[in-house]
Coordinates of C-alpha atoms in Angstrom, one line a residue:
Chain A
X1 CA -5.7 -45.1 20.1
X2 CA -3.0 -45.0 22.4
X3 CA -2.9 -47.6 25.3
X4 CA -3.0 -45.5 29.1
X5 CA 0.5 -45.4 31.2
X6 CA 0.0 -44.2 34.8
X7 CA 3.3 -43.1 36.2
X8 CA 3.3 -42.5 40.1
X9 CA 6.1 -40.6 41.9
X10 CA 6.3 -40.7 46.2
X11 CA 9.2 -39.4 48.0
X12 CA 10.1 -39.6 51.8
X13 CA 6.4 -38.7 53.3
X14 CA 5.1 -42.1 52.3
X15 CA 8.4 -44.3 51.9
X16 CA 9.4 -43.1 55.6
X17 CA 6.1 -44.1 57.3
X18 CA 5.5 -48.0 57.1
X19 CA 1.4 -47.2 57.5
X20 CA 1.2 -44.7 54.9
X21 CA 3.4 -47.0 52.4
X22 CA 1.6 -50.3 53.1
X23 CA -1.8 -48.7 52.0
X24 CA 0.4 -46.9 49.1
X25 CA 1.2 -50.0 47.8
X26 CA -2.2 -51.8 48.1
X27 CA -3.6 -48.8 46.3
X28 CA -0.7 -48.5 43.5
X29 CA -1.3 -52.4 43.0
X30 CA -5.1 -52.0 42.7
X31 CA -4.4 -49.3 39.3
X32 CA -5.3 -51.1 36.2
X33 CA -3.2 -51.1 33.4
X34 CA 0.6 -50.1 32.4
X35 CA 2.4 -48.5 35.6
X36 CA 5.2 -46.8 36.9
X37 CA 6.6 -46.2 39.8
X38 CA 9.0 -43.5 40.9
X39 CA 10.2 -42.9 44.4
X40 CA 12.9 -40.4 46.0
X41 CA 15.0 -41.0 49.1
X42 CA 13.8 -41.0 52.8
X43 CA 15.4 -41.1 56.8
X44 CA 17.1 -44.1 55.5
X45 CA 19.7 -42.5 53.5
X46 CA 20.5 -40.0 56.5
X47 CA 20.1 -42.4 59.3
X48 CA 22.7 -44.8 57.4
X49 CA 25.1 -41.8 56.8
X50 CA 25.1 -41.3 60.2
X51 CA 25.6 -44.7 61.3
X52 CA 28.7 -44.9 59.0
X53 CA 30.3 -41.3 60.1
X54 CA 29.3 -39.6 56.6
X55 CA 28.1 -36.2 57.7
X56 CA 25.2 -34.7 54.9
X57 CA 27.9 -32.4 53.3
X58 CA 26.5 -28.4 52.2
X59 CA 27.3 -25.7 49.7
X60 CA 25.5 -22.7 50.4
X61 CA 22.8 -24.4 51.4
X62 CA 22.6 -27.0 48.7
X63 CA 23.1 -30.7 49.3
X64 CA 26.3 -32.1 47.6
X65 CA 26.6 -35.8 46.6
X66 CA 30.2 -36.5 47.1
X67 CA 31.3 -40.4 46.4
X68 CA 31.0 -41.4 50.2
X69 CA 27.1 -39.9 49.9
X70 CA 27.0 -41.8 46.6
X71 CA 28.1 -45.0 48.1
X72 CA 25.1 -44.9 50.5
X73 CA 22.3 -43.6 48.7
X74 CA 23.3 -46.3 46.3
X75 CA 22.7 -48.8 48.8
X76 CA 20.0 -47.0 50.7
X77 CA 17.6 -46.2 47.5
X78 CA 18.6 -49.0 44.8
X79 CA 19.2 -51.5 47.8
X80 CA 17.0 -51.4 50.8
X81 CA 14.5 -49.0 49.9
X82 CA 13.3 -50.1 46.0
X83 CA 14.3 -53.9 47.3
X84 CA 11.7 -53.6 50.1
X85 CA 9.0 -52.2 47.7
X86 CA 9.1 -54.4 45.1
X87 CA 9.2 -57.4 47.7
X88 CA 5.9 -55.3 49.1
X89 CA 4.1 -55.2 45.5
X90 CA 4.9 -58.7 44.9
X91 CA 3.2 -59.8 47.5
X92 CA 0.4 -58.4 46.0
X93 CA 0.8 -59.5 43.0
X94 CA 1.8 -56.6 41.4
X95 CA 5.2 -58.0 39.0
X96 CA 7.3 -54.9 40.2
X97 CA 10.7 -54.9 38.7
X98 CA 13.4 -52.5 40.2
X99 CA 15.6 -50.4 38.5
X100 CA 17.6 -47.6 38.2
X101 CA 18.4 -45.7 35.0
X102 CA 22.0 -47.7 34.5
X103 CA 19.4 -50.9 34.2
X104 CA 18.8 -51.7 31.1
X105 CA 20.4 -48.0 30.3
X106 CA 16.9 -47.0 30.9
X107 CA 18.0 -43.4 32.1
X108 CA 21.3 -42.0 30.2
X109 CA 22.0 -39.0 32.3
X110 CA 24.4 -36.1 32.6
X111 CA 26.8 -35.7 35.8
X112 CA 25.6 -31.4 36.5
X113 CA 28.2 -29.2 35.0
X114 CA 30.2 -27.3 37.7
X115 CA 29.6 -23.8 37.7
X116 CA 29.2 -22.0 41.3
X117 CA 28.5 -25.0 43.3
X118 CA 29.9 -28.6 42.0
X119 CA 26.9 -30.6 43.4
X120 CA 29.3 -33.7 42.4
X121 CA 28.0 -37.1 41.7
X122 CA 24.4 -35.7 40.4
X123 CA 22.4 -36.3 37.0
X124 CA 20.9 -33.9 35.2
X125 CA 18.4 -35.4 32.6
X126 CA 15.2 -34.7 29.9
X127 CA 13.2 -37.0 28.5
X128 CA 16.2 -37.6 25.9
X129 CA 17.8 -39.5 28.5
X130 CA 14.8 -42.7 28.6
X131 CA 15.1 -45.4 26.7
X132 CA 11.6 -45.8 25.5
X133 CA 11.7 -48.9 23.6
X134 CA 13.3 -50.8 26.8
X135 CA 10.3 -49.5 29.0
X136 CA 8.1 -50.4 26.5
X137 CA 9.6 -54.1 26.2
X138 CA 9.4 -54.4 30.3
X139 CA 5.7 -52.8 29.9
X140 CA 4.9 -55.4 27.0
X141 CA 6.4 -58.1 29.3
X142 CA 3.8 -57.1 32.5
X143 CA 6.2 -55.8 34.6
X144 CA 5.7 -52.9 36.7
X145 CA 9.0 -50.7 36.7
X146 CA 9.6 -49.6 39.8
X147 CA 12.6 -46.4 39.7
X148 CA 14.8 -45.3 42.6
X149 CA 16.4 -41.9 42.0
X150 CA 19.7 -43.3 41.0
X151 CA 21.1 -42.9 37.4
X152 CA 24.0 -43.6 35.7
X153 CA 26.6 -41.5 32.9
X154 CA 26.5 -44.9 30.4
X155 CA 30.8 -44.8 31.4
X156 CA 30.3 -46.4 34.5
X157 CA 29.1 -43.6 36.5
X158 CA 26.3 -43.8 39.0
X159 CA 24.9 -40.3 39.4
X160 CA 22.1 -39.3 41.8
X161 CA 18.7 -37.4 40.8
X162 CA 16.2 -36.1 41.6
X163 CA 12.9 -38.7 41.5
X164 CA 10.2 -35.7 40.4
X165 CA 12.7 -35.1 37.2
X166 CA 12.8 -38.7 36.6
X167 CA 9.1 -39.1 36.8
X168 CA 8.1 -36.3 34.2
X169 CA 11.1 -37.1 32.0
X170 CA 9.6 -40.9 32.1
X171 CA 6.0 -39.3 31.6
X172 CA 7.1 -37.3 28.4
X173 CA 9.1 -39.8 26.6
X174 CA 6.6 -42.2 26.9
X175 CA 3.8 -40.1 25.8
X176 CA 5.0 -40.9 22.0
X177 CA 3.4 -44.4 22.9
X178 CA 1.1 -44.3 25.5
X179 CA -1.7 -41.8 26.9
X180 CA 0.2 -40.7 30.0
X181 CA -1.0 -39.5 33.5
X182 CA 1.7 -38.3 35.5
X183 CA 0.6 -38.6 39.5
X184 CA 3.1 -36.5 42.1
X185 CA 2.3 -37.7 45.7
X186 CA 3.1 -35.1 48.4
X187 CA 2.9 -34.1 51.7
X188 CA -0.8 -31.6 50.9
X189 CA -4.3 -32.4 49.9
X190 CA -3.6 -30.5 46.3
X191 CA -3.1 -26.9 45.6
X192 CA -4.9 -25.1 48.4
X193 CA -6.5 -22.0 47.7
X194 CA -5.4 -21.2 51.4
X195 CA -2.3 -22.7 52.5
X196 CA -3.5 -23.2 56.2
X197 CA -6.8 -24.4 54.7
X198 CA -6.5 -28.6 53.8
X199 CA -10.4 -28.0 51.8
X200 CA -9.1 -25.6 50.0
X201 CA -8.0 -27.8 47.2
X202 CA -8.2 -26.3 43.6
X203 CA -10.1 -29.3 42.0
X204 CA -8.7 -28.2 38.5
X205 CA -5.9 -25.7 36.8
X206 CA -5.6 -25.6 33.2
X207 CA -2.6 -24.5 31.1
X208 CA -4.0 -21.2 30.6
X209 CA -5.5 -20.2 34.3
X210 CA -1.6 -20.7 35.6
X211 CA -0.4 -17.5 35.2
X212 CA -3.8 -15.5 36.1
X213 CA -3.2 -18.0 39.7
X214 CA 0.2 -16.6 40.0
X215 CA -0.2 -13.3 39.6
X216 CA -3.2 -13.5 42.1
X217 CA -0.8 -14.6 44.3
X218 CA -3.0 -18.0 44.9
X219 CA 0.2 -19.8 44.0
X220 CA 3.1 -19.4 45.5
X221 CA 6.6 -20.1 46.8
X222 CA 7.3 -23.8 46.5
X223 CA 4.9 -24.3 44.5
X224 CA 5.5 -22.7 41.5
X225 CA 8.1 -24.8 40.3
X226 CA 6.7 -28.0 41.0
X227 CA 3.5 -26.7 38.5
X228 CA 6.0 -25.3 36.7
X229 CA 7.7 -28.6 35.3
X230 CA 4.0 -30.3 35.5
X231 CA 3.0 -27.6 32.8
X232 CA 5.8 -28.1 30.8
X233 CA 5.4 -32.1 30.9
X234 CA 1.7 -31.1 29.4
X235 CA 3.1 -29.1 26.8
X236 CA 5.3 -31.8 25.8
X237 CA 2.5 -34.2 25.5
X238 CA 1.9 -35.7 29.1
X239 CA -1.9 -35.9 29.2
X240 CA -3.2 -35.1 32.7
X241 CA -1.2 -34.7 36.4
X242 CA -2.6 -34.7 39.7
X243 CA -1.2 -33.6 42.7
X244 CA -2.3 -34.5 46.0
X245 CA -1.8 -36.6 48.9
X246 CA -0.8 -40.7 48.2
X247 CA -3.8 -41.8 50.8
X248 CA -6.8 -40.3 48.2
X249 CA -5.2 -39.9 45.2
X250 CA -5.2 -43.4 43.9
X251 CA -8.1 -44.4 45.2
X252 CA -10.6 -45.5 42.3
X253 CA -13.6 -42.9 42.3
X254 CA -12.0 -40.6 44.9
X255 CA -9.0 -38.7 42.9
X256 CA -9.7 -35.8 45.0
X257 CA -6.1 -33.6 44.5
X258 CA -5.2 -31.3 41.9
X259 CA -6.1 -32.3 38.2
X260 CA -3.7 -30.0 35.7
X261 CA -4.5 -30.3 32.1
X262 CA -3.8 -28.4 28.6
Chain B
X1 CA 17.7 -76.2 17.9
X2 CA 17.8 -74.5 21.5
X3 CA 19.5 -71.4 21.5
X4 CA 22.4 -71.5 23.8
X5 CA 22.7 -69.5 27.0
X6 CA 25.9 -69.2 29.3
X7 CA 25.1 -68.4 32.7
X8 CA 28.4 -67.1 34.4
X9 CA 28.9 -67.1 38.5
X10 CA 31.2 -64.9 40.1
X11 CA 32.3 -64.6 43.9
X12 CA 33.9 -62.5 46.6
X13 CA 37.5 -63.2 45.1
X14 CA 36.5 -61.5 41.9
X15 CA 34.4 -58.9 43.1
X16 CA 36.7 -57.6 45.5
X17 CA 39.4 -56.8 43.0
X18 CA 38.7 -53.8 41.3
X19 CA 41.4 -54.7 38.4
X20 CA 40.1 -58.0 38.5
X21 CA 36.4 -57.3 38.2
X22 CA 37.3 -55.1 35.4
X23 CA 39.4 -57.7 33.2
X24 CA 36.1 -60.0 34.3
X25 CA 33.4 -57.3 32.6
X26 CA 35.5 -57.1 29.7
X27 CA 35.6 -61.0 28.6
X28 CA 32.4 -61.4 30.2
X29 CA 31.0 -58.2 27.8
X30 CA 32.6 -60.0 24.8
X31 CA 30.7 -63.3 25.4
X32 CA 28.4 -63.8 22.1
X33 CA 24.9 -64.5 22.3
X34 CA 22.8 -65.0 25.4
X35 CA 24.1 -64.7 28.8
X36 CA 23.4 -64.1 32.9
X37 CA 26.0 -63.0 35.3
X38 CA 25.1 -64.2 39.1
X39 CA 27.2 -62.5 41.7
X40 CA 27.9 -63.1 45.5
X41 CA 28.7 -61.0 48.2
X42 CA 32.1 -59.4 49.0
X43 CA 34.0 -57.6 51.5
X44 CA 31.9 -54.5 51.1
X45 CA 28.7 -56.2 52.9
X46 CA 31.3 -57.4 56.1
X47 CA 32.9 -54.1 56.3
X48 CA 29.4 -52.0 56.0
X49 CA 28.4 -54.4 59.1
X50 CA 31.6 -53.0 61.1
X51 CA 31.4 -50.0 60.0
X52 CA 27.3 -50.2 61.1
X53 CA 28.3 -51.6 64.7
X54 CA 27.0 -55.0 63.3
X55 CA 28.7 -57.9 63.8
X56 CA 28.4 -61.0 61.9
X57 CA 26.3 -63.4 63.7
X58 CA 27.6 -67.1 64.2
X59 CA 26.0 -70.4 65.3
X60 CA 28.0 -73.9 65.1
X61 CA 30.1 -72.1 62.3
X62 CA 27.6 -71.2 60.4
X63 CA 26.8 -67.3 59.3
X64 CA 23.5 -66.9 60.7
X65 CA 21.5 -63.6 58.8
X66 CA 19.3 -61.5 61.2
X67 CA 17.5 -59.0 60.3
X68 CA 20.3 -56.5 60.5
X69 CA 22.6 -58.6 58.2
X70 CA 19.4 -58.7 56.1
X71 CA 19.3 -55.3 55.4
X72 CA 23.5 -54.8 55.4
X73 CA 23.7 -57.7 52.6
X74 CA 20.6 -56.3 50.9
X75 CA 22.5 -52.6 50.7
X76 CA 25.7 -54.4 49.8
X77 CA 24.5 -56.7 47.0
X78 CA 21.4 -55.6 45.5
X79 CA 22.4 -51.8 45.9
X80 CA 26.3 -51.4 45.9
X81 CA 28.1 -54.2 44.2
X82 CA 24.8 -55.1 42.2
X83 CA 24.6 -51.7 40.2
X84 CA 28.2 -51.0 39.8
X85 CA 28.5 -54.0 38.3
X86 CA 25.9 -52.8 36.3
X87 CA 27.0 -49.2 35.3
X88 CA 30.3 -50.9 34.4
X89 CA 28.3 -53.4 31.7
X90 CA 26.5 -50.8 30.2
X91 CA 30.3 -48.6 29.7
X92 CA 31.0 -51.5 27.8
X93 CA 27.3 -51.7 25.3
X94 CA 26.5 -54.9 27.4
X95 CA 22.8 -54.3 28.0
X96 CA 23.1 -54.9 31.5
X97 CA 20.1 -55.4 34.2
X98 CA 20.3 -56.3 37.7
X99 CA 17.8 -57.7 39.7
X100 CA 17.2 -59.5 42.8
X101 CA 14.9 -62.6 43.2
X102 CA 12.3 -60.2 44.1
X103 CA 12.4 -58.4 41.2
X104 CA 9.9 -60.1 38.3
X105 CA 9.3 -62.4 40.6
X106 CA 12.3 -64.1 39.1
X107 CA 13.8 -66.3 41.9
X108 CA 10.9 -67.2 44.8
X109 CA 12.6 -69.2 47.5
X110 CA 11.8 -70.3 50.2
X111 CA 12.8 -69.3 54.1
X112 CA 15.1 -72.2 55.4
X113 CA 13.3 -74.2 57.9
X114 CA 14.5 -73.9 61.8
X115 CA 16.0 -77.8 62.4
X116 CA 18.3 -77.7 65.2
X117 CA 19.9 -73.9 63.7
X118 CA 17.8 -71.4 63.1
X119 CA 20.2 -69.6 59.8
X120 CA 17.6 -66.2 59.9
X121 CA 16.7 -64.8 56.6
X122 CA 17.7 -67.3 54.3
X123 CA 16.3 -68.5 51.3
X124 CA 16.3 -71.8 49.8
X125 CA 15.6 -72.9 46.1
X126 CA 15.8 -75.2 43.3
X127 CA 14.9 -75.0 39.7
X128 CA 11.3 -74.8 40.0
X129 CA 11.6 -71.6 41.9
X130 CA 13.1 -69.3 38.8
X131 CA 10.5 -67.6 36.1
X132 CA 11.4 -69.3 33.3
X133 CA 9.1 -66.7 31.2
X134 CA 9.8 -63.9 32.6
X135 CA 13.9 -64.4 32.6
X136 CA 13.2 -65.3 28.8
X137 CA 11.5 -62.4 28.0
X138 CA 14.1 -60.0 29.3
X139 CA 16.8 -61.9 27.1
X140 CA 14.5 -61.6 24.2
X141 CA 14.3 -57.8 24.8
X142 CA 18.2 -58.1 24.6
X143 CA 19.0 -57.4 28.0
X144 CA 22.0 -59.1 30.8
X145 CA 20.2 -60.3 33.8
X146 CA 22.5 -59.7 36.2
X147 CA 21.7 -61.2 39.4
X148 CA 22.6 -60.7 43.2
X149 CA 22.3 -63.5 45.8
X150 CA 19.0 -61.7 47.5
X151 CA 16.0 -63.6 46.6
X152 CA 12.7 -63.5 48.3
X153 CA 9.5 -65.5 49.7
X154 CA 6.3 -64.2 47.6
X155 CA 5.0 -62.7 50.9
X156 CA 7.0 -59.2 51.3
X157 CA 10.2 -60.9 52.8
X158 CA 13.6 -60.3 51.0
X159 CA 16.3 -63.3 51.8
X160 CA 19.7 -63.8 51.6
X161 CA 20.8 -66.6 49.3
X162 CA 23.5 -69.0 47.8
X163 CA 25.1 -67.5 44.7
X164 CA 26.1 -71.0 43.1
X165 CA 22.9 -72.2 44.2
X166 CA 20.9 -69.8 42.4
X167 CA 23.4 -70.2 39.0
X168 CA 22.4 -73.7 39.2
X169 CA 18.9 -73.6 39.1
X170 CA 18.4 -70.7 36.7
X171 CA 20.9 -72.8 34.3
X172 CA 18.7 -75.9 35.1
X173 CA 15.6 -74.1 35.0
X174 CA 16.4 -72.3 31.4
X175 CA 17.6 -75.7 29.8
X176 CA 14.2 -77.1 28.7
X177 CA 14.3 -73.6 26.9
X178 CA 18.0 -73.3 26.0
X179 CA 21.1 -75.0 25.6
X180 CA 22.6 -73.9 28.7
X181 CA 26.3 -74.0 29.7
X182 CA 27.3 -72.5 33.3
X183 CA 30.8 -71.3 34.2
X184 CA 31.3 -71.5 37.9
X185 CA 34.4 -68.8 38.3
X186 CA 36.5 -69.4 41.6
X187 CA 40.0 -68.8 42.9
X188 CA 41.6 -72.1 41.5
X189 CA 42.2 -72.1 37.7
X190 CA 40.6 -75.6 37.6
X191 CA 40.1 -78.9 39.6
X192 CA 43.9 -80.2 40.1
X193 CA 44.8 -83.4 40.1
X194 CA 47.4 -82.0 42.7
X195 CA 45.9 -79.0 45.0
X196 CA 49.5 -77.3 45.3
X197 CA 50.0 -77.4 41.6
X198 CA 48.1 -75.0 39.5
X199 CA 49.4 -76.7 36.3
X200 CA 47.7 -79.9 37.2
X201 CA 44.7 -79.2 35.9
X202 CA 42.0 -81.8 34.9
X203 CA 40.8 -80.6 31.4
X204 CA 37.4 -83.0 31.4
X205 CA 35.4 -84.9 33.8
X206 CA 32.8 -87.2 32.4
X207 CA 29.8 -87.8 34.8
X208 CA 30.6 -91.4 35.0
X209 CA 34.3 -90.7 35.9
X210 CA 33.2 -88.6 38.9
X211 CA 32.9 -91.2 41.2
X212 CA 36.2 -93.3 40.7
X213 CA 37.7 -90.0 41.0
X214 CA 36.3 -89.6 44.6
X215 CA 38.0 -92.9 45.3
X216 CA 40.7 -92.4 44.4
X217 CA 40.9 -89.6 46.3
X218 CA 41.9 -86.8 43.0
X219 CA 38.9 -84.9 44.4
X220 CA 38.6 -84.2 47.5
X221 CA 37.7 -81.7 50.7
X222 CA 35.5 -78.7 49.7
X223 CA 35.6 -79.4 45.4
X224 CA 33.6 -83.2 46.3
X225 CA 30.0 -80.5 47.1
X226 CA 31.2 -78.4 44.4
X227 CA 31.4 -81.5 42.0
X228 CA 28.2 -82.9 43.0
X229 CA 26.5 -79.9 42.5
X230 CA 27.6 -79.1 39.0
X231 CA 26.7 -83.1 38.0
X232 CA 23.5 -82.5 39.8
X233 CA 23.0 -79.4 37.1
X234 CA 24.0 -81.5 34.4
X235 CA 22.2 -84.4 35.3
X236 CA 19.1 -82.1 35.3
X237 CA 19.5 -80.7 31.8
X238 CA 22.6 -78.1 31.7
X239 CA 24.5 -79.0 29.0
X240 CA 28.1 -78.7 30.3
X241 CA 29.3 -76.9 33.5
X242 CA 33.2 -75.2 33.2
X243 CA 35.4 -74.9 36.5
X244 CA 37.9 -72.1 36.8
X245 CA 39.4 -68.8 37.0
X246 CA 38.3 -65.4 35.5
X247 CA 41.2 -65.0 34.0
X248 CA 41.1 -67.5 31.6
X249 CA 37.8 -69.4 31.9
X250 CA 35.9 -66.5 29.7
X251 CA 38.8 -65.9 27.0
X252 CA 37.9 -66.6 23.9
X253 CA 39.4 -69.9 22.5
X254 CA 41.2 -70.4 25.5
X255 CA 38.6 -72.2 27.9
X256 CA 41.6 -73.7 30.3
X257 CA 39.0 -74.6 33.7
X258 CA 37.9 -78.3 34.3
X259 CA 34.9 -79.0 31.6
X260 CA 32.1 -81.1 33.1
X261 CA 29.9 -83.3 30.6
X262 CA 27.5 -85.9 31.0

């Protein structure tokens, strides 16, 4: 029998609100056994762009990562931000390591090809990119990796990424060792029947309800990709995701979001 | 037999030359067997502070770290310089991994006490502060801990610290496990005999020679703390300490700094 990995991803909605992550943390250090955790960006990055005179620069709408926007969320997520955290978990004794993927070449990514848009210094990646056996060794060790969404080409390249990619891609490739569950904190309750309605949760989608939810038009915009990729981390062997809000869904006895299975 | 492990420190006067640093990865890349880089700051974290509207703070002298230099050094070493360094390891198959004191738990100092200066966010240490277990089991999973002068207390609170301090006791600290030699990289390729000549370089220094060297006045000024230090490390286990410049103190064969022995 495989041994359980719980993998965790938060993004600005918890990391921007000092509340909200303090009882984040207290609840991520309370799971049992092997752990990961994955978080995006926040104000930070923004604020310290606009402290330094580096403008958020736009393609058609899209966010571009040029090397001055590099050079900060560099310092913003792999510096203050995942520095802060793991100081936090520590003093709970929770033995939080931080990394990005050029640690320990833990995630080899791609810079994005340029087609239309050249998105610049970003990493595309699959769960190809993870060095398993390193993760496995830090694991073995009983350290709790804790990922900021910063990457690296393996020829000296930093490369910027997105943290839900880097979460599932984690979840997959470790699912040839360990019975993975794959939990996406966000800003909603779960998948809500009725947008407008926070009671609404859908307690449970499987595999093959997805499409009959789409085309019913109970899923929709937004959130179609994101259970999108969470299928297709199933498929590849993740065993369960839940969706939901960080303040209830790693709470022992009270995982009250969105449970997606085969 | 102890294994040996080299435990290389590097400053401001490498880091802040590009074509430097990169001669520096390359011999430091090439060392055999096991190894940790420690790095200090740079110009980065002093021009981030301008360029952040923050000036450095000064008491009596002394560089005092507030909580706004907390967070610029933090960005600068553990985010910036830290995981460049790394992403330029890892170009060259050196399993790099960069961590803070926070990270593992690895280095837990402690915040200076307030005599008549209060310094801020600084951390002080000795030997008994490193993870001797945990620092071993990341060189048994062949990985490069590459460390960054930010350390922290246990209870949440990151703080900046003494590069050769903390090269010290992790060589001190990781003797009773391995033979442990530390390379102390600085601008002058050794201690001279004669500060204005480069050539006058002092090839050995035996502990009990030290002090007859003091009177006599051969060492003197800033390389007396220096010296004292390094014997301090050797009285306390470290095999042998080298003195010199990345040029030539990481060369194969050609080991030209000031050797220090018991």
């Amino acid at each position: 029998m495989k041994k359980p990995l719980t993998i965790v991803k938060i993004g600005g909605n918890v990391i921007d609100n000092s509340e909200q992550l303090h009882y984040f943390l207290e609840d991520f250090s309370a799971l049992p056994g092997d752990k990961i955790l994955v978080h995006g960006g926040g104000k930070v990055a923004t604020e310290l762009g606009v402290s330094m005179g580096v403008e958020a620069k736009m393609v058609d709408g899209r966010r571009i990562t040029d090397i001055h926007t590099l050079r900060i969320v560099t310092m913003a997520y792999a510096g203050l931000i995942n520095k802060n955290i793991v100081a936090q978990l520590q003093a709970r004794y929770c033995n939080a390591i931080g990394l990005t993927g050029a640690d320990g070449n833990t995630i080899k990514a791609v810079k994005r090809p340029v087609k239309t848009i050249d998105y610049g210094f970003v990493g595309d990646l699959d769960e190809h990119s993870i060095a398993v056996d390193t993760i496995s060794s830090l694991l073995n060790a009983k350290l709790v990796p804790v990922f900021c969404a910063i990457t690296h080409d393996g020829d000296t390249q930093l490369l910027n990424t997105n943290a839900d990619t880097i979460a599932s891609a984690i979840a997959v490739a470790m699912s040839a060792a360990y019975d993975t569950t794959l939990i996406y904190c966000f800003e909603k309750k779960g998948v809500l029947r009725d947008v407008d309605d926070e009671s609404s949760i859908l307690s449970e989608i499987r595999l093959d309800e997805f499409a009959a939810l789409q085309e019913s038009g109970v899923i929709s915009g937004g959130m179609i990709p994101k259970l999108h990729n969470a299928f297709e981390a199933i498929k590849s062997g993740v065993k369960e995701v839940y969706i939901g809000h960080a303040d209830e869904l790693l709470k022992q006895g009270a995982q009250q979001g969105t449970r997606l299975t085969q």
